[in-house]
């Protein structure tokens, strides 16, 4: 049973516009959420995270929003750049999991120049 | 600082053959993870080590998979015998410790193809 879901397999955005990637989770015990970015033939690299005590975390062009009541989080990239083209994975962790990460299926973002 | 190193990067074998993957984590990282990533899916945890102890191997198919982390540094993951369904990317990750939440650093993975 997929506990972390990314329902959009792909997303295309024009350079300079905002990219919004969405993620839903089912396990209410999750309290820490991360976004990873993956280029072809490379391992995932950490992008940004958010704790459940917050509803927003910002790092440069990247902002993650968390809506606990809806069990939903989103990653905003603004402005989008061609180098942002990659697969983005949402991941979640909980205290009982001792830092085990549960990943979504990923969203392939293409930023069109 | 060197990242997580994995070898080989690619491996093609016939079914029923054995195969082994090697991982060298980031220096000083006590926690090591092995994940399997099937095509079109996210990584799924196989086993987690704290130093040399396997503290979570609940998702490791123990009839054919084995892993070890001697001396709490390098780790190997073995499959014997391999099956067609084992074709996937095997990712190794490491993190500094278990207190609080730690970012996991991933290696480039080993892409296994079982024919």
PDB file of N, CA, C and O in Angstrom, chain A residues 1-7 22-28 30 32-35 71-73 88-94 100-106, chain B residues 41-44:
ATOM      1  N   UNK A   1       0.843  -1.182   0.000  1.00  0.00           N
ATOM      2  CA  UNK A   1       0.000   0.000   0.000  1.00  0.00           C
ATOM      3  C   UNK A   1       0.892   1.250   0.000  1.00  0.00           C
ATOM      4  O   UNK A   1       1.723   1.418   0.876  1.00  0.00           O
ATOM      5  N   UNK A   2       0.690   2.104  -0.978  1.00  0.00           N
ATOM      6  CA  UNK A   2       1.527   3.286  -1.139  1.00  0.00           C
ATOM      7  C   UNK A   2       1.129   4.330  -0.109  1.00  0.00           C
ATOM      8  O   UNK A   2       0.016   4.871  -0.152  1.00  0.00           O
ATOM      9  N   UNK A   3       2.012   4.642   0.819  1.00  0.00           N
ATOM     10  CA  UNK A   3       1.696   5.599   1.877  1.00  0.00           C
ATOM     11  C   UNK A   3       1.987   7.033   1.460  1.00  0.00           C
ATOM     12  O   UNK A   3       1.502   7.964   2.100  1.00  0.00           O
ATOM     13  N   UNK A   4       2.799   7.184   0.440  1.00  0.00           N
ATOM     14  CA  UNK A   4       3.119   8.514  -0.086  1.00  0.00           C
ATOM     15  C   UNK A   4       2.823   8.485  -1.578  1.00  0.00           C
ATOM     16  O   UNK A   4       3.312   7.614  -2.294  1.00  0.00           O
ATOM     17  N   UNK A   5       2.005   9.426  -2.009  1.00  0.00           N
ATOM     18  CA  UNK A   5       1.538   9.379  -3.388  1.00  0.00           C
ATOM     19  C   UNK A   5       1.841  10.671  -4.130  1.00  0.00           C
ATOM     20  O   UNK A   5       1.615  11.766  -3.600  1.00  0.00           O
ATOM     21  N   UNK A   6       2.345  10.518  -5.317  1.00  0.00           N
ATOM     22  CA  UNK A   6       2.507  11.643  -6.225  1.00  0.00           C
ATOM     23  C   UNK A   6       1.688  11.298  -7.470  1.00  0.00           C
ATOM     24  O   UNK A   6       2.083  10.446  -8.252  1.00  0.00           O
ATOM     25  N   UNK A   7       0.567  11.932  -7.599  1.00  0.00           N
ATOM     26  CA  UNK A   7      -0.402  11.523  -8.618  1.00  0.00           C
ATOM     27  C   UNK A   7      -0.091  12.050 -10.010  1.00  0.00           C
ATOM     28  O   UNK A   7      -0.714  11.610 -10.980  1.00  0.00           O
ATOM     29  N   UNK A  22       3.003  18.235  -6.346  1.00  0.00           N
ATOM     30  CA  UNK A  22       2.135  17.861  -5.237  1.00  0.00           C
ATOM     31  C   UNK A  22       2.422  16.457  -4.701  1.00  0.00           C
ATOM     32  O   UNK A  22       2.908  15.589  -5.444  1.00  0.00           O
ATOM     33  N   UNK A  23       2.077  16.281  -3.447  1.00  0.00           N
ATOM     34  CA  UNK A  23       2.323  15.008  -2.778  1.00  0.00           C
ATOM     35  C   UNK A  23       1.258  14.812  -1.699  1.00  0.00           C
ATOM     36  O   UNK A  23       0.923  15.755  -0.971  1.00  0.00           O
ATOM     37  N   UNK A  24       0.720  13.616  -1.600  1.00  0.00           N
ATOM     38  CA  UNK A  24      -0.249  13.276  -0.560  1.00  0.00           C
ATOM     39  C   UNK A  24       0.255  12.078   0.235  1.00  0.00           C
ATOM     40  O   UNK A  24       0.959  11.225  -0.311  1.00  0.00           O
ATOM     41  N   UNK A  25      -0.106  12.021   1.484  1.00  0.00           N
ATOM     42  CA  UNK A  25       0.292  10.890   2.307  1.00  0.00           C
ATOM     43  C   UNK A  25      -0.900  10.394   3.107  1.00  0.00           C
ATOM     44  O   UNK A  25      -1.881  11.121   3.310  1.00  0.00           O
ATOM     45  N   UNK A  26      -0.807   9.159   3.548  1.00  0.00           N
ATOM     46  CA  UNK A  26      -1.942   8.560   4.251  1.00  0.00           C
ATOM     47  C   UNK A  26      -1.661   8.301   5.725  1.00  0.00           C
ATOM     48  O   UNK A  26      -2.588   8.219   6.520  1.00  0.00           O
ATOM     49  N   UNK A  27      -0.400   8.179   6.083  1.00  0.00           N
ATOM     50  CA  UNK A  27      -0.059   7.804   7.454  1.00  0.00           C
ATOM     51  C   UNK A  27       0.048   9.051   8.339  1.00  0.00           C
ATOM     52  O   UNK A  27       0.935   9.882   8.157  1.00  0.00           O
ATOM     53  N   UNK A  28      -0.831   9.172   9.300  1.00  0.00           N
ATOM     54  CA  UNK A  28      -0.842  10.348  10.164  1.00  0.00           C
ATOM     55  C   UNK A  28       0.345  10.388  11.126  1.00  0.00           C
ATOM     56  O   UNK A  28       0.582  11.391  11.801  1.00  0.00           O
ATOM     57  N   UNK A  30       3.416  10.216  10.112  1.00  0.00           N
ATOM     58  CA  UNK A  30       4.519  10.924   9.458  1.00  0.00           C
ATOM     59  C   UNK A  30       4.611  12.336  10.018  1.00  0.00           C
ATOM     60  O   UNK A  30       3.602  13.035  10.146  1.00  0.00           O
ATOM     61  N   UNK A  32       7.777  14.272   9.299  1.00  0.00           N
ATOM     62  CA  UNK A  32       8.898  14.959   8.674  1.00  0.00           C
ATOM     63  C   UNK A  32       8.862  14.611   7.207  1.00  0.00           C
ATOM     64  O   UNK A  32       8.701  13.438   6.849  1.00  0.00           O
ATOM     65  N   UNK A  33       8.991  15.630   6.372  1.00  0.00           N
ATOM     66  CA  UNK A  33       8.780  15.437   4.947  1.00  0.00           C
ATOM     67  C   UNK A  33       9.945  16.051   4.168  1.00  0.00           C
ATOM     68  O   UNK A  33      10.476  17.102   4.548  1.00  0.00           O
ATOM     69  N   UNK A  34      10.313  15.379   3.104  1.00  0.00           N
ATOM     70  CA  UNK A  34      11.471  15.816   2.336  1.00  0.00           C
ATOM     71  C   UNK A  34      11.145  15.756   0.851  1.00  0.00           C
ATOM     72  O   UNK A  34      10.312  14.961   0.410  1.00  0.00           O
ATOM     73  N   UNK A  35      11.846  16.566   0.105  1.00  0.00           N
ATOM     74  CA  UNK A  35      11.828  16.475  -1.346  1.00  0.00           C
ATOM     75  C   UNK A  35      13.240  16.163  -1.819  1.00  0.00           C
ATOM     76  O   UNK A  35      14.219  16.775  -1.380  1.00  0.00           O
ATOM     77  N   UNK A  71      -3.292  16.208   4.790  1.00  0.00           N
ATOM     78  CA  UNK A  71      -2.201  15.250   4.516  1.00  0.00           C
ATOM     79  C   UNK A  71      -1.638  15.501   3.117  1.00  0.00           C
ATOM     80  O   UNK A  71      -1.528  14.592   2.281  1.00  0.00           O
ATOM     81  N   UNK A  72      -1.277  16.736   2.898  1.00  0.00           N
ATOM     82  CA  UNK A  72      -0.838  17.155   1.576  1.00  0.00           C
ATOM     83  C   UNK A  72       0.343  18.100   1.714  1.00  0.00           C
ATOM     84  O   UNK A  72       0.378  18.957   2.598  1.00  0.00           O
ATOM     85  N   UNK A  73       1.314  17.918   0.822  1.00  0.00           N
ATOM     86  CA  UNK A  73       2.376  18.897   0.747  1.00  0.00           C
ATOM     87  C   UNK A  73       2.690  19.203  -0.706  1.00  0.00           C
ATOM     88  O   UNK A  73       2.339  18.418  -1.604  1.00  0.00           O
ATOM     89  N   UNK A  88      11.356  14.524  -9.352  1.00  0.00           N
ATOM     90  CA  UNK A  88      11.258  14.965  -7.963  1.00  0.00           C
ATOM     91  C   UNK A  88      10.480  13.931  -7.153  1.00  0.00           C
ATOM     92  O   UNK A  88       9.361  13.557  -7.509  1.00  0.00           O
ATOM     93  N   UNK A  89      11.098  13.503  -6.059  1.00  0.00           N
ATOM     94  CA  UNK A  89      10.466  12.533  -5.172  1.00  0.00           C
ATOM     95  C   UNK A  89      10.100  13.199  -3.859  1.00  0.00           C
ATOM     96  O   UNK A  89      10.914  13.902  -3.250  1.00  0.00           O
ATOM     97  N   UNK A  90       8.895  12.955  -3.428  1.00  0.00           N
ATOM     98  CA  UNK A  90       8.446  13.333  -2.105  1.00  0.00           C
ATOM     99  C   UNK A  90       8.731  12.154  -1.179  1.00  0.00           C
ATOM    100  O   UNK A  90       8.573  10.992  -1.582  1.00  0.00           O
ATOM    101  N   UNK A  91       9.162  12.425   0.043  1.00  0.00           N
ATOM    102  CA  UNK A  91       9.431  11.359   1.006  1.00  0.00           C
ATOM    103  C   UNK A  91       8.929  11.780   2.375  1.00  0.00           C
ATOM    104  O   UNK A  91       8.879  12.974   2.692  1.00  0.00           O
ATOM    105  N   UNK A  92       8.562  10.800   3.177  1.00  0.00           N
ATOM    106  CA  UNK A  92       8.046  11.078   4.506  1.00  0.00           C
ATOM    107  C   UNK A  92       8.675  10.142   5.523  1.00  0.00           C
ATOM    108  O   UNK A  92       9.068   9.020   5.204  1.00  0.00           O
ATOM    109  N   UNK A  93       8.754  10.635   6.761  1.00  0.00           N
ATOM    110  CA  UNK A  93       9.344   9.853   7.838  1.00  0.00           C
ATOM    111  C   UNK A  93       8.575  10.127   9.120  1.00  0.00           C
ATOM    112  O   UNK A  93       7.933  11.178   9.273  1.00  0.00           O
ATOM    113  N   UNK A  94       8.642   9.167  10.051  1.00  0.00           N
ATOM    114  CA  UNK A  94       7.953   9.351  11.319  1.00  0.00           C
ATOM    115  C   UNK A  94       8.819   8.890  12.464  1.00  0.00           C
ATOM    116  O   UNK A  94       9.773   8.151  12.284  1.00  0.00           O
ATOM    117  N   UNK A 100      13.470   6.072   8.779  1.00  0.00           N
ATOM    118  CA  UNK A 100      13.171   5.383   7.526  1.00  0.00           C
ATOM    119  C   UNK A 100      12.335   6.302   6.659  1.00  0.00           C
ATOM    120  O   UNK A 100      11.404   6.950   7.135  1.00  0.00           O
ATOM    121  N   UNK A 101      12.676   6.357   5.387  1.00  0.00           N
ATOM    122  CA  UNK A 101      11.950   7.209   4.456  1.00  0.00           C
ATOM    123  C   UNK A 101      11.018   6.379   3.589  1.00  0.00           C
ATOM    124  O   UNK A 101      11.379   5.295   3.133  1.00  0.00           O
ATOM    125  N   UNK A 102       9.809   6.931   3.387  1.00  0.00           N
ATOM    126  CA  UNK A 102       8.846   6.341   2.482  1.00  0.00           C
ATOM    127  C   UNK A 102       8.693   7.306   1.307  1.00  0.00           C
ATOM    128  O   UNK A 102       8.345   8.469   1.505  1.00  0.00           O
ATOM    129  N   UNK A 103       8.976   6.808   0.115  1.00  0.00           N
ATOM    130  CA  UNK A 103       9.007   7.659  -1.067  1.00  0.00           C
ATOM    131  C   UNK A 103       7.737   7.546  -1.896  1.00  0.00           C
ATOM    132  O   UNK A 103       7.101   6.495  -1.955  1.00  0.00           O
ATOM    133  N   UNK A 104       7.398   8.648  -2.564  1.00  0.00           N
ATOM    134  CA  UNK A 104       6.382   8.614  -3.592  1.00  0.00           C
ATOM    135  C   UNK A 104       6.980   8.085  -4.887  1.00  0.00           C
ATOM    136  O   UNK A 104       8.159   7.725  -4.949  1.00  0.00           O
ATOM    137  N   UNK A 105       6.167   8.043  -5.921  1.00  0.00           N
ATOM    138  CA  UNK A 105       6.600   7.461  -7.190  1.00  0.00           C
ATOM    139  C   UNK A 105       7.307   8.461  -8.096  1.00  0.00           C
ATOM    140  O   UNK A 105       7.826   8.084  -9.131  1.00  0.00           O
ATOM    141  N   UNK A 106       7.334   9.728  -7.697  1.00  0.00           N
ATOM    142  CA  UNK A 106       8.079  10.725  -8.439  1.00  0.00           C
ATOM    143  C   UNK A 106       7.257  11.465  -9.475  1.00  0.00           C
ATOM    144  O   UNK A 106       6.270  10.950 -10.010  1.00  0.00           O
TER     145      UNK A 106
ATOM    146  N   UNK B  41       9.017   3.803 -10.078  1.00  0.00           N
ATOM    147  CA  UNK B  41       8.642   3.831  -8.662  1.00  0.00           C
ATOM    148  C   UNK B  41       9.668   4.626  -7.860  1.00  0.00           C
ATOM    149  O   UNK B  41      10.752   4.957  -8.360  1.00  0.00           O
ATOM    150  N   UNK B  42       9.317   4.913  -6.619  1.00  0.00           N
ATOM    151  CA  UNK B  42      10.279   5.524  -5.723  1.00  0.00           C
ATOM    152  C   UNK B  42      11.120   4.463  -5.038  1.00  0.00           C
ATOM    153  O   UNK B  42      10.779   3.279  -5.068  1.00  0.00           O
ATOM    154  N   UNK B  43      12.225   4.856  -4.430  1.00  0.00           N
ATOM    155  CA  UNK B  43      13.049   3.889  -3.698  1.00  0.00           C
ATOM    156  C   UNK B  43      12.275   3.258  -2.543  1.00  0.00           C
ATOM    157  O   UNK B  43      11.477   3.923  -1.884  1.00  0.00           O
ATOM    158  N   UNK B  44      12.520   1.979  -2.312  1.00  0.00           N
ATOM    159  CA  UNK B  44      11.908   1.265  -1.187  1.00  0.00           C
ATOM    160  C   UNK B  44      13.019   0.657  -0.336  1.00  0.00           C
ATOM    161  O   UNK B  44      13.925   0.011  -0.859  1.00  0.00           O
TER     162      UNK B  44
END
